CSV table of C-alpha atoms in Angstrom, one decimal:
chain,number,residue,atom,x,y,z
A,1,MET,CA,15.6,-125.6,-100.1
A,2,THR,CA,12.6,-123.4,-100.9
A,3,ALA,CA,10.8,-120.8,-98.9
A,4,ASN,CA,8.1,-123.5,-98.3
A,5,ASP,CA,10.6,-126.1,-97.2
A,6,PRO,CA,11.8,-125.1,-93.7
A,7,THR,CA,15.3,-126.1,-92.6
A,8,ARG,CA,15.1,-129.5,-90.9
A,9,VAL,CA,17.2,-129.8,-87.7
A,10,LEU,CA,17.9,-133.0,-85.8
A,11,VAL,CA,19.0,-132.7,-82.1
A,12,ILE,CA,20.7,-135.7,-80.6
A,13,ASP,CA,21.5,-135.5,-76.8
A,14,ASP,CA,21.0,-137.8,-73.9
A,15,GLU,CA,20.0,-135.0,-71.6
A,16,GLU,CA,16.3,-134.4,-71.8
A,17,SER,CA,16.6,-130.7,-70.6
A,18,MET,CA,19.1,-130.0,-73.4
A,19,ARG,CA,16.9,-131.6,-76.0
A,20,PHE,CA,14.0,-129.5,-74.8
A,21,PHE,CA,16.0,-126.3,-74.8
A,22,LEU,CA,17.3,-126.8,-78.3
A,23,GLU,CA,14.0,-127.9,-79.7
A,24,ARG,CA,12.2,-124.9,-78.3
A,25,THR,CA,14.9,-122.4,-79.3
A,26,LEU,CA,15.3,-123.6,-82.9
A,27,ALA,CA,11.5,-124.2,-83.4
A,28,ARG,CA,10.9,-120.6,-82.4
A,29,SER,CA,13.3,-119.5,-85.1
A,30,GLY,CA,11.3,-121.3,-87.8
A,31,TYR,CA,13.2,-124.6,-88.0
A,32,ALA,CA,11.5,-128.0,-88.2
A,33,VAL,CA,13.0,-129.8,-85.3
A,34,GLU,CA,13.3,-133.6,-84.5
A,35,THR,CA,15.0,-135.0,-81.4
A,36,ALA,CA,16.7,-138.2,-80.4
A,37,PRO,CA,17.9,-139.4,-77.0
A,38,ASP,CA,21.1,-141.2,-78.1
A,39,GLY,CA,23.4,-141.8,-81.0
A,40,GLU,CA,21.7,-144.9,-82.5
A,41,ALA,CA,18.3,-143.3,-82.4
A,42,GLY,CA,19.8,-140.2,-83.9
A,43,VAL,CA,21.3,-142.0,-86.9
A,44,GLU,CA,18.0,-143.8,-87.5
A,45,ALA,CA,16.2,-140.4,-87.4
A,46,ALA,CA,18.7,-138.9,-89.8
A,47,ARG,CA,18.1,-141.8,-92.2
A,48,GLN,CA,14.3,-141.3,-92.0
A,49,HIS,CA,14.0,-137.5,-91.9
A,50,ARG,CA,17.1,-136.4,-93.9
A,51,PRO,CA,17.8,-133.3,-91.8
A,52,HIS,CA,19.7,-130.3,-93.2
A,53,VAL,CA,21.5,-129.8,-89.9
A,54,VAL,CA,22.3,-132.2,-87.0
A,55,VAL,CA,23.2,-130.9,-83.6
A,56,THR,CA,24.8,-133.8,-81.6
A,57,ASP,CA,26.3,-134.1,-78.2
A,58,LEU,CA,29.9,-135.5,-78.2
A,59,LYS,CA,29.7,-137.7,-75.0
A,60,MET,CA,26.7,-140.0,-75.0
A,61,PRO,CA,26.0,-143.6,-73.9
A,62,GLY,CA,26.6,-146.1,-76.8
A,63,ILE,CA,28.1,-144.4,-79.9
A,64,ASP,CA,29.6,-141.0,-79.3
A,65,GLY,CA,29.1,-137.8,-81.3
A,66,LEU,CA,32.1,-138.5,-83.7
A,67,GLU,CA,30.6,-141.9,-84.6
A,68,VAL,CA,27.2,-140.2,-85.2
A,69,LEU,CA,29.0,-137.7,-87.4
A,70,ALA,CA,30.6,-140.4,-89.5
A,71,ARG,CA,27.4,-142.4,-89.9
A,72,ILE,CA,25.3,-139.4,-90.8
A,73,LYS,CA,27.9,-138.2,-93.3
A,74,ALA,CA,27.7,-141.7,-94.9
A,75,ILE,CA,23.9,-141.3,-95.2
A,76,ASP,CA,24.1,-137.8,-96.7
A,77,PRO,CA,27.5,-136.0,-97.1
A,78,THR,CA,25.6,-132.6,-97.5
A,79,THR,CA,24.2,-132.7,-94.0
A,80,ALA,CA,25.8,-130.1,-91.7
A,81,VAL,CA,26.8,-131.5,-88.3
A,82,VAL,CA,27.4,-129.4,-85.3
A,83,VAL,CA,29.2,-131.2,-82.4
A,84,VAL,CA,28.4,-130.0,-78.9
A,85,THR,CA,30.7,-130.8,-75.9
A,86,ALA,CA,31.1,-129.7,-72.3
A,87,TYR,CA,34.8,-130.6,-72.4
A,88,ALA,CA,36.2,-128.5,-75.3
A,89,THR,CA,39.9,-128.4,-76.0
A,90,ILE,CA,41.7,-127.4,-79.2
A,91,ASP,CA,42.3,-131.1,-79.9
A,92,THR,CA,38.6,-131.9,-79.4
A,93,ALA,CA,37.7,-129.1,-81.8
A,94,VAL,CA,40.2,-130.1,-84.4
A,95,ASN,CA,39.2,-133.8,-84.2
A,96,ALA,CA,35.6,-132.8,-84.8
A,97,MET,CA,36.4,-130.6,-87.8
A,98,LYS,CA,38.7,-133.3,-89.2
A,99,HIS,CA,35.8,-135.8,-89.2
A,100,GLY,CA,33.7,-133.3,-91.2
A,101,ALA,CA,31.9,-131.3,-88.5
A,102,ALA,CA,30.5,-128.0,-89.8
A,103,ASP,CA,31.1,-126.4,-86.4
A,104,TYR,CA,31.4,-127.1,-82.7
A,105,LEU,CA,30.0,-125.6,-79.6
A,106,THR,CA,31.0,-125.6,-76.0
A,107,LYS,CA,28.5,-126.0,-73.2
A,108,PRO,CA,27.1,-123.9,-71.7
A,109,PHE,CA,25.7,-121.8,-74.5
A,110,ASP,CA,22.7,-119.6,-74.9
A,111,ALA,CA,19.9,-119.4,-77.5
A,112,LYS,CA,21.5,-116.7,-79.5
A,113,THR,CA,24.7,-118.8,-80.0
A,114,ILE,CA,22.9,-121.9,-81.2
A,115,ARG,CA,20.7,-119.9,-83.6
A,116,ALA,CA,23.7,-118.1,-85.0
A,117,VAL,CA,25.6,-121.4,-85.5
A,118,VAL,CA,22.7,-123.1,-87.3
A,119,ALA,CA,22.1,-120.1,-89.5
A,120,ARG,CA,25.8,-120.1,-90.3
A,121,VAL,CA,26.2,-123.7,-91.3
A,122,VAL,CA,23.0,-123.5,-93.5
A,123,PRO,CA,23.5,-120.5,-95.7
A,124,ASP,CA,20.1,-120.7,-97.3
A,125,ALA,CA,18.2,-121.1,-94.0
A,126,PRO,CA,15.1,-118.9,-93.7
A,127,ALA,CA,16.1,-115.4,-92.9
A,128,VAL,CA,14.1,-113.0,-90.9
A,129,GLU,CA,14.4,-109.2,-91.6
A,130,PRO,CA,15.4,-107.5,-88.3
A,131,GLU,CA,12.6,-105.3,-86.9
A,132,LEU,CA,12.8,-103.0,-83.9
A,133,ILE,CA,9.4,-103.2,-82.3
A,134,GLY,CA,7.9,-100.2,-80.5
A,135,ASP,CA,7.4,-96.5,-80.8
A,136,SER,CA,8.7,-95.3,-77.4
A,137,GLU,CA,11.1,-92.4,-77.3
A,138,PRO,CA,14.2,-94.6,-76.6
A,139,ILE,CA,13.3,-96.9,-79.5
A,140,ARG,CA,12.8,-94.0,-81.9
A,141,ALA,CA,16.2,-92.6,-80.8
A,142,ILE,CA,17.8,-96.0,-81.6
A,143,ARG,CA,16.1,-96.0,-85.1
A,144,ASP,CA,17.3,-92.5,-85.8
A,145,THR,CA,20.9,-93.4,-84.8
A,146,VAL,CA,20.8,-96.5,-87.0
A,147,GLU,CA,19.6,-94.5,-89.9
A,148,ARG,CA,22.4,-92.0,-89.4
A,149,LEU,CA,24.9,-94.8,-89.4
A,150,ALA,CA,23.6,-96.5,-92.5
A,151,THR,CA,26.5,-95.4,-94.7
A,152,SER,CA,29.1,-95.3,-91.9
A,153,ASP,CA,31.7,-97.9,-91.1
A,154,ALA,CA,32.2,-96.6,-87.6
A,155,THR,CA,32.7,-99.1,-84.8
A,156,VAL,CA,29.6,-99.4,-82.6
A,157,LEU,CA,29.3,-100.5,-79.0
A,158,LEU,CA,25.8,-101.6,-77.8
A,159,ARG,CA,25.3,-101.3,-74.1
A,160,GLY,CA,22.4,-102.7,-72.2
A,161,GLU,CA,21.1,-105.3,-69.8
A,162,SER,CA,20.7,-109.0,-70.9
A,163,GLY,CA,17.5,-109.6,-72.9
A,164,THR,CA,17.1,-106.1,-74.2
A,165,GLY,CA,17.7,-106.9,-77.9
A,166,LYS,CA,21.3,-105.8,-78.5
A,167,GLU,CA,21.8,-108.4,-81.2
A,168,LEU,CA,18.6,-107.3,-82.9
A,169,VAL,CA,20.0,-103.7,-83.1
A,170,ALA,CA,23.3,-105.1,-84.4
A,171,ARG,CA,21.5,-107.0,-87.2
A,172,LEU,CA,19.5,-103.8,-88.0
A,173,LEU,CA,22.8,-101.9,-88.3
A,174,HIS,CA,24.0,-104.5,-90.8
A,175,HIS,CA,20.7,-104.7,-92.7
A,176,VAL,CA,20.5,-101.0,-93.5
A,177,SER,CA,24.2,-100.7,-94.4
A,178,PRO,CA,25.8,-101.3,-97.8
A,179,ARG,CA,27.2,-104.5,-96.3
A,180,ALA,CA,23.8,-106.1,-96.1
A,181,THR,CA,24.5,-108.6,-98.9
A,182,GLU,CA,27.6,-109.8,-97.0
A,183,PRO,CA,27.6,-112.1,-94.0
A,184,PHE,CA,26.5,-111.1,-90.5
A,185,VAL,CA,28.6,-113.2,-88.2
A,186,ALA,CA,27.8,-113.3,-84.5
A,187,VAL,CA,30.1,-114.7,-81.8
A,188,ASN,CA,29.1,-114.9,-78.1
A,189,CYS,CA,32.5,-114.2,-76.4
A,190,ALA,CA,31.1,-115.4,-73.1
A,191,ALA,CA,30.3,-118.8,-74.4
A,192,LEU,CA,33.8,-119.5,-75.7
A,193,PRO,CA,36.4,-121.0,-73.4
A,194,PRO,CA,39.6,-118.8,-73.1
A,195,THR,CA,41.7,-121.5,-74.8
A,196,LEU,CA,39.6,-121.5,-77.9
A,197,ILE,CA,38.4,-117.9,-78.4
A,198,GLU,CA,41.5,-116.7,-80.3
A,199,ALA,CA,41.3,-119.7,-82.7
A,200,GLU,CA,37.6,-119.2,-83.1
A,201,LEU,CA,38.0,-115.5,-84.0
A,202,PHE,CA,41.1,-115.6,-86.1
A,203,GLY,CA,41.5,-119.3,-87.2
A,204,HIS,CA,44.6,-121.4,-87.4
A,205,VAL,CA,46.9,-122.8,-90.1
A,206,GLU,CA,47.8,-126.4,-90.7
A,207,GLY,CA,50.3,-127.6,-88.1
A,208,ALA,CA,49.7,-124.7,-85.8
A,209,PHE,CA,49.4,-127.1,-82.8
A,210,THR,CA,49.2,-130.8,-82.2
A,211,GLY,CA,46.3,-132.3,-84.1
A,212,ALA,CA,45.9,-129.3,-86.5
A,213,THR,CA,46.0,-131.5,-89.6
A,214,ARG,CA,44.4,-128.8,-91.7
A,215,GLY,CA,43.8,-125.1,-91.4
A,216,ARG,CA,40.5,-123.5,-90.4
A,217,SER,CA,39.3,-120.0,-91.1
A,218,GLY,CA,38.1,-118.0,-88.1
A,219,LEU,CA,34.9,-115.9,-87.8
A,220,ALA,CA,36.8,-112.7,-88.8
A,221,ALA,CA,37.5,-114.2,-92.2
A,222,ARG,CA,34.0,-115.7,-92.6
A,223,ALA,CA,32.5,-112.2,-92.0
A,224,GLY,CA,34.3,-111.0,-95.2
A,225,GLY,CA,33.0,-107.6,-96.1
A,226,GLY,CA,30.0,-107.9,-93.8
A,227,THR,CA,29.6,-107.4,-90.0
A,228,LEU,CA,31.4,-109.1,-87.2
A,229,PHE,CA,29.3,-108.9,-84.1
A,230,LEU,CA,31.2,-109.5,-80.8
A,231,ASP,CA,28.6,-110.1,-78.2
A,232,GLU,CA,29.5,-110.0,-74.5
A,233,ILE,CA,32.8,-108.3,-75.4
A,234,GLY,CA,33.4,-107.6,-71.7
A,235,ASP,CA,34.0,-111.3,-71.1
A,236,ILE,CA,37.1,-111.8,-73.3
A,237,PRO,CA,40.4,-112.5,-71.5
A,238,LEU,CA,43.1,-109.9,-71.4
A,239,PRO,CA,45.5,-111.7,-73.8
A,240,VAL,CA,42.8,-111.8,-76.5
A,241,GLN,CA,42.0,-108.2,-75.8
A,242,THR,CA,45.6,-107.3,-76.7
A,243,LYS,CA,45.3,-109.2,-80.0
A,244,LEU,CA,41.9,-107.7,-80.8
A,245,LEU,CA,43.3,-104.2,-80.2
A,246,ARG,CA,46.1,-104.8,-82.6
A,247,VAL,CA,43.6,-106.2,-85.2
A,248,LEU,CA,41.4,-103.1,-84.9
A,249,GLN,CA,44.5,-100.8,-85.2
A,250,GLU,CA,46.0,-102.5,-88.2
A,251,ARG,CA,42.7,-103.7,-89.8
A,252,ALA,CA,44.4,-107.1,-90.3
A,253,PHE,CA,44.7,-110.4,-88.3
A,254,THR,CA,47.0,-113.3,-88.4
A,255,PRO,CA,45.7,-116.9,-87.8
A,256,ILE,CA,47.4,-118.9,-85.1
A,257,GLY,CA,50.6,-120.3,-86.4
A,258,GLY,CA,50.5,-118.1,-89.5
A,259,SER,CA,52.9,-115.4,-90.6
A,260,ASP,CA,50.9,-113.5,-93.3
A,261,PRO,CA,48.4,-111.0,-92.1
A,262,ILE,CA,44.9,-111.1,-93.6
A,263,PRO,CA,43.0,-107.8,-94.2
A,264,LEU,CA,40.0,-107.3,-92.0
A,265,ASP,CA,37.2,-105.9,-94.1
A,266,ALA,CA,34.3,-106.5,-91.8
A,267,ARG,CA,32.7,-103.8,-89.7
A,268,ILE,CA,33.0,-104.4,-86.0
A,269,VAL,CA,29.9,-104.1,-83.8
A,270,SER,CA,30.2,-105.2,-80.1
A,271,ALA,CA,27.8,-105.5,-77.2
A,272,THR,CA,28.0,-106.0,-73.5
A,273,HIS,CA,25.7,-106.0,-70.4
A,274,ARG,CA,28.7,-105.2,-68.2
A,275,ASP,CA,30.1,-101.8,-67.0
A,276,LEU,CA,33.2,-101.5,-69.2
A,277,PRO,CA,34.5,-98.3,-67.6
A,278,ALA,CA,34.4,-100.1,-64.2
A,279,LEU,CA,36.2,-103.1,-65.7
A,280,VAL,CA,38.8,-100.7,-67.1
A,281,GLU,CA,39.3,-99.1,-63.7
A,282,ALA,CA,39.6,-102.5,-62.1
A,283,GLY,CA,42.3,-103.5,-64.7
A,284,ASP,CA,40.1,-106.2,-66.2
A,285,PHE,CA,39.6,-104.5,-69.6
A,286,ARG,CA,42.1,-102.6,-71.6
A,287,GLU,CA,41.4,-98.9,-71.7
A,288,ASP,CA,42.7,-98.4,-75.2
A,289,LEU,CA,40.5,-101.3,-76.5
A,290,TYR,CA,37.5,-99.7,-74.8
A,291,TYR,CA,38.0,-96.4,-76.7
A,292,ARG,CA,38.5,-98.3,-80.0
A,293,LEU,CA,35.2,-100.1,-79.5
A,294,ASN,CA,33.3,-97.2,-78.1
A,295,VAL,CA,33.4,-94.9,-81.2
A,296,VAL,CA,29.6,-94.8,-81.4
A,297,PRO,CA,27.9,-95.9,-78.2
A,298,ILE,CA,24.2,-97.0,-78.4
A,299,GLU,CA,22.3,-97.6,-75.2
A,300,VAL,CA,19.6,-100.3,-75.5
A,301,PRO,CA,17.0,-99.5,-72.9
A,302,PRO,CA,15.6,-102.0,-70.4
A,303,LEU,CA,11.9,-102.9,-70.9
A,304,ARG,CA,10.9,-101.1,-67.7
A,305,ALA,CA,12.1,-97.9,-69.4
A,306,ARG,CA,9.8,-98.4,-72.4
A,307,THR,CA,6.6,-100.0,-70.9
A,308,GLU,CA,4.4,-98.2,-73.5
A,309,ASP,CA,5.8,-100.6,-76.0
A,310,ILE,CA,4.6,-103.7,-74.2
A,311,PRO,CA,1.2,-104.0,-75.9
A,312,THR,CA,2.9,-103.7,-79.3
A,313,LEU,CA,5.5,-106.3,-78.3
A,314,VAL,CA,2.8,-108.7,-77.1
A,315,ALA,CA,0.9,-108.3,-80.3
A,316,HIS,CA,4.1,-109.0,-82.3
A,317,PHE,CA,4.8,-112.2,-80.3
A,318,LEU,CA,1.3,-113.4,-80.7
A,319,ALA,CA,1.1,-112.7,-84.5
A,320,ARG,CA,2.6,-116.1,-85.3
A,321,ARG,CA,-0.1,-117.9,-83.2
A,322,ASP,CA,-3.4,-119.0,-84.7
A,323,PRO,CA,-5.5,-119.0,-82.7
A,324,ALA,CA,-4.0,-116.7,-80.1
A,325,PRO,CA,-5.3,-115.4,-76.8
A,326,ALA,CA,-6.4,-111.8,-76.4
A,327,LEU,CA,-5.2,-109.9,-73.4
A,328,THR,CA,-7.6,-107.7,-71.6
A,329,ASP,CA,-6.7,-104.0,-70.8
A,330,ALA,CA,-6.3,-105.0,-67.1
A,331,ALA,CA,-3.8,-107.8,-68.1
A,332,LEU,CA,-1.8,-105.4,-70.2
A,333,ASP,CA,-1.8,-102.8,-67.3
A,334,LYS,CA,-0.4,-105.6,-65.1
A,335,LEU,CA,2.3,-106.3,-67.6
A,336,ARG,CA,3.2,-102.6,-67.7
A,337,SER,CA,3.5,-102.4,-64.0
A,338,TYR,CA,6.0,-105.3,-63.7
A,339,ALA,CA,9.7,-104.5,-63.5
A,340,TRP,CA,10.8,-107.1,-66.2
A,341,PRO,CA,14.3,-108.0,-64.9
A,342,GLY,CA,14.7,-110.4,-67.9
A,343,ASN,CA,13.6,-107.6,-70.3
A,344,VAL,CA,12.1,-108.4,-73.7
A,345,ARG,CA,13.3,-111.9,-73.6
A,346,GLU,CA,11.3,-112.5,-70.4
A,347,LEU,CA,8.2,-111.0,-72.0
A,348,ALA,CA,8.6,-113.1,-75.1
A,349,ASN,CA,8.8,-116.3,-72.9
A,350,LEU,CA,5.7,-115.3,-71.0
A,351,VAL,CA,3.7,-114.6,-74.2
A,352,GLU,CA,4.8,-118.0,-75.5
A,353,ARG,CA,3.6,-119.7,-72.3
A,354,LEU,CA,0.2,-117.9,-72.5
A,355,ALA,CA,-0.2,-118.8,-76.1
A,356,ALA,CA,0.6,-122.4,-75.5
A,357,THR,CA,-1.7,-122.8,-72.5
A,358,ARG,CA,-4.6,-120.5,-73.4
A,359,ALA,CA,-4.8,-120.4,-77.2
A,360,GLY,CA,-7.9,-118.7,-78.4
A,361,GLU,CA,-9.1,-117.6,-75.0
A,362,THR,CA,-9.0,-114.2,-73.2
A,363,VAL,CA,-6.2,-113.6,-70.7
A,364,ASP,CA,-7.2,-111.6,-67.7
A,365,VAL,CA,-5.1,-110.6,-64.6
A,366,ALA,CA,-6.1,-113.8,-62.8
A,367,ASP,CA,-4.6,-115.8,-65.6
A,368,LEU,CA,-1.2,-114.2,-65.4
A,369,PRO,CA,1.6,-116.1,-63.5
A,370,PRO,CA,2.1,-115.3,-59.9
A,371,GLU,CA,5.7,-114.1,-60.4
A,372,LEU,CA,4.4,-110.9,-61.9
A,373,ASP,CA,3.2,-110.0,-58.3
A,374,ARG,CA,6.8,-110.2,-57.0
A,375,PRO,CA,8.4,-106.9,-56.3
A,376,ALA,CA,11.6,-106.2,-58.2
A,377,PRO,CA,14.8,-107.0,-56.3
A,378,SER,CA,15.8,-104.1,-54.2
A,379,THR,CA,18.9,-102.2,-55.3
A,380,ALA,CA,19.2,-100.5,-51.9
A,381,THR,CA,22.4,-100.9,-50.0
A,382,PRO,CA,22.0,-103.1,-46.9
A,383,SER,CA,21.3,-101.0,-43.8
A,384,VAL,CA,24.3,-100.4,-41.5
A,385,GLU,CA,21.8,-101.1,-38.7
A,386,GLN,CA,21.7,-104.7,-39.7
A,387,PRO,CA,24.1,-107.3,-38.3
A,388,PHE,CA,26.8,-108.1,-40.8
A,389,ASP,CA,25.4,-111.6,-41.6
A,390,ASP,CA,22.0,-110.2,-42.3
A,391,ALA,CA,23.4,-107.5,-44.5
A,392,ARG,CA,25.4,-110.0,-46.5
A,393,ARG,CA,22.4,-112.2,-46.9
A,394,THR,CA,20.4,-109.2,-48.2
A,395,PHE,CA,23.1,-108.5,-50.7
A,396,GLU,CA,23.4,-112.1,-51.8
A,397,ARG,CA,19.6,-112.6,-52.3
A,398,ASP,CA,19.6,-109.5,-54.4
A,399,TYR,CA,22.7,-110.5,-56.4
A,400,PHE,CA,21.6,-114.1,-57.1
A,401,SER,CA,18.0,-113.1,-57.9
A,402,ARG,CA,19.2,-110.6,-60.5
A,403,LEU,CA,21.8,-113.1,-61.8
A,404,LEU,CA,19.2,-115.8,-62.4
A,405,GLU,CA,16.8,-113.3,-64.1
A,406,ALA,CA,19.6,-112.1,-66.4
A,407,THR,CA,20.5,-115.7,-67.4
A,408,ASP,CA,16.9,-116.9,-67.8
A,409,GLY,CA,17.5,-119.4,-65.0
A,410,ASN,CA,20.4,-121.0,-66.8
A,411,ILE,CA,22.4,-122.4,-63.8
A,412,SER,CA,25.5,-123.1,-65.8
A,413,GLU,CA,25.7,-119.6,-67.2
A,414,ALA,CA,24.9,-118.1,-63.8
A,415,ALA,CA,27.6,-120.1,-62.1
A,416,ARG,CA,30.1,-119.0,-64.8
A,417,ARG,CA,29.2,-115.3,-64.4
A,418,ALA,CA,29.4,-115.6,-60.7
A,419,GLY,CA,32.8,-117.4,-60.8
A,420,ILE,CA,31.6,-120.3,-58.7
A,421,SER,CA,30.8,-124.0,-59.3
A,422,ARG,CA,27.3,-125.2,-60.1
A,423,PRO,CA,27.1,-127.2,-56.8
A,424,ASN,CA,28.2,-124.2,-54.9
A,425,LEU,CA,25.6,-122.0,-56.6
A,426,TYR,CA,22.8,-124.6,-55.9
A,427,ARG,CA,23.9,-124.6,-52.3
A,428,ARG,CA,23.8,-120.9,-52.0
A,429,LEU,CA,20.3,-120.7,-53.7
A,430,ASP,CA,19.0,-123.3,-51.2
A,431,GLU,CA,20.4,-121.4,-48.2
A,432,LEU,CA,18.9,-118.2,-49.4
A,433,GLY,CA,15.5,-119.8,-50.2
A,434,ILE,CA,15.5,-118.7,-53.9
A,435,ARG,CA,16.2,-122.1,-55.5
A,436,ASP,CA,12.7,-122.2,-57.1
């Protein structure tokens, strides 16, 4: 594959919304994306377009993902196939890998996860040099910290709200370090089910459990002498926290079912949007692990704390568009006055929408979406003068509004974070009048 030959990705899924999400996410990362609504159409598309990577759902009408995997491998054994399932078990994962899958993913997952997986299974996929956009004081402080850490192997904990760019900072730390020629391996801890996270991180040996007909290296091994980025570290279960603590202390890990420790050479960088000290106090996060991870803390600011960077960010997001709309000063002022609960990710999505709908035209205040007129959700404590039911409703509206902003409207992810079912979340949103 040459620089002028972008990675071709084929997405096969019977859910239209999932196809749209994957196509948009991967296309924005520079991949040439084709989609197919079922297995038969997917195999035919693979025969015609010869993709480098196939992302296929496991459960589909007609032929399932494993049959798709077998047929595509028969067409071209070099094609990397990623199997996606909403019903992951260790047996499912092992079965997929046994049939030749390059990797597997469990629904729900976010854009960062699928981008990381595709980049990992195609080693020569187009790489983008990380760049921290902006010249505000908080961004300059982060750049200074990254430069000071360039030759250090210190463990770093990135803290900040969702959508602020924590993974970008992690990639920048890797890029400026002597480890830059080694792999950068990212794992979204929140997207992995508790039953699989240990095997995903540390791997397993042949015969470790039923169906483990061959061993599989984990992400810690794949990172080699590079960087292992543990995103959403606050979401890992306590038993895995215990093992991770031991790995950090001993700088070695043992695959599931194995007996010989493997040295851990990778640098550990972790990130979270959660309040880890509060989780420690509540007994949901190990205090000793927190101190091991929090050697060098870096706060990644929300966009509302660096609004002077918004014009530069907008110009950066529009740079890849030709023609691209020009925003008036009044429109930029409007963007600077908004609270941006979804942070830089929300701004990027807005710019993409404007570029797609008003290419080559001037964007003024009247052309901006109406949600920019919404006041930011209040953080005020409900008044004690309110009846209890009204106070609870005030809290719930604030909580669920922020939750949806933080998850980019991903209902599955929002339900997971809230600890409730999707139907229950839909019901609550309807009752509170914030479904739309």
